[in-house]
Amino acid sequence: MTLSKFWFLMEGEFGENYAHVLAGTLVLGPFQLTASEALNAGIAPAEIWHAVCEQQDVPDHRRLGRDIPPVR
């Protein structure tokens, strides 16, 4: 997962502003770091996204992000 995909998923699930607040304040159990700290420490964005989803009880059907209709 790319860093841009991580932020796309975070902002899609939690909102553009709150996603960044959450990333900077929520300590993720598996890492004992916030998402921002974990990213800076080199932990894979996919692992961080999974930890956020688990800790915030994001339903499975929303973990891949929102559907975007194709451009015609």
XYZ file of C-alpha atoms in Angstrom:
72
model
C 0.000 0.000 0.000
C 1.298 3.432 -0.877
C 1.302 6.316 1.556
C -1.209 8.165 -0.617
C -3.549 5.137 -0.537
C -3.232 5.055 3.275
C -4.316 8.701 3.520
C -7.073 8.149 0.936
C -8.488 5.361 3.123
C -8.055 7.312 6.369
C -9.737 10.424 4.972
C -12.482 8.385 3.337
C -13.333 6.623 6.576
C -12.802 9.368 9.163
C -13.061 12.619 7.205
C -10.348 14.836 5.799
C -9.586 16.691 9.033
C -10.287 14.074 11.697
C -8.149 11.462 9.898
C -5.044 13.546 10.572
C -6.039 14.232 14.179
C -6.637 10.518 14.728
C -3.326 9.598 13.091
C -1.509 11.933 15.451
C -3.275 11.025 18.697
C -4.538 7.429 18.659
C -1.880 5.060 20.025
C -2.108 1.781 18.130
C -1.790 -1.257 20.378
C 0.409 -3.437 18.152
C 3.055 -0.721 17.790
C 2.585 1.471 20.882
C 2.904 4.380 18.459
C 0.444 6.700 16.778
C -0.168 6.113 13.072
C 1.969 9.151 12.241
C 4.813 7.894 14.425
C 4.500 4.412 12.931
C 4.716 5.823 9.401
C 7.819 7.813 10.359
C 9.311 4.660 11.911
C 9.003 2.872 8.570
C 6.137 0.525 9.413
C 4.186 -0.458 6.304
C 1.097 1.698 5.722
C -1.020 -1.439 5.178
C -0.099 -2.739 8.646
C -0.942 0.618 10.170
C -4.278 0.804 8.319
C -5.161 -2.685 9.539
C -4.328 -1.693 13.136
C -6.425 1.487 12.868
C -9.358 -0.518 11.487
C -9.126 -3.078 14.275
C -8.850 -0.500 17.027
C -11.612 1.742 15.642
C -13.944 -1.161 14.748
C -14.116 -0.280 11.055
C -16.421 -2.883 9.457
C -14.822 -5.278 6.977
C -16.903 -3.982 4.086
C -15.416 -0.469 4.519
C -11.761 -1.427 4.895
C -11.051 -1.234 1.166
C -12.389 2.317 0.917
C -15.426 3.865 -0.637
C -16.571 2.976 -4.127
C -15.712 5.525 -6.766
C -17.888 5.421 -9.878
C -15.954 5.149 -13.151
C -15.533 8.237 -15.296
C -17.470 7.932 -18.556
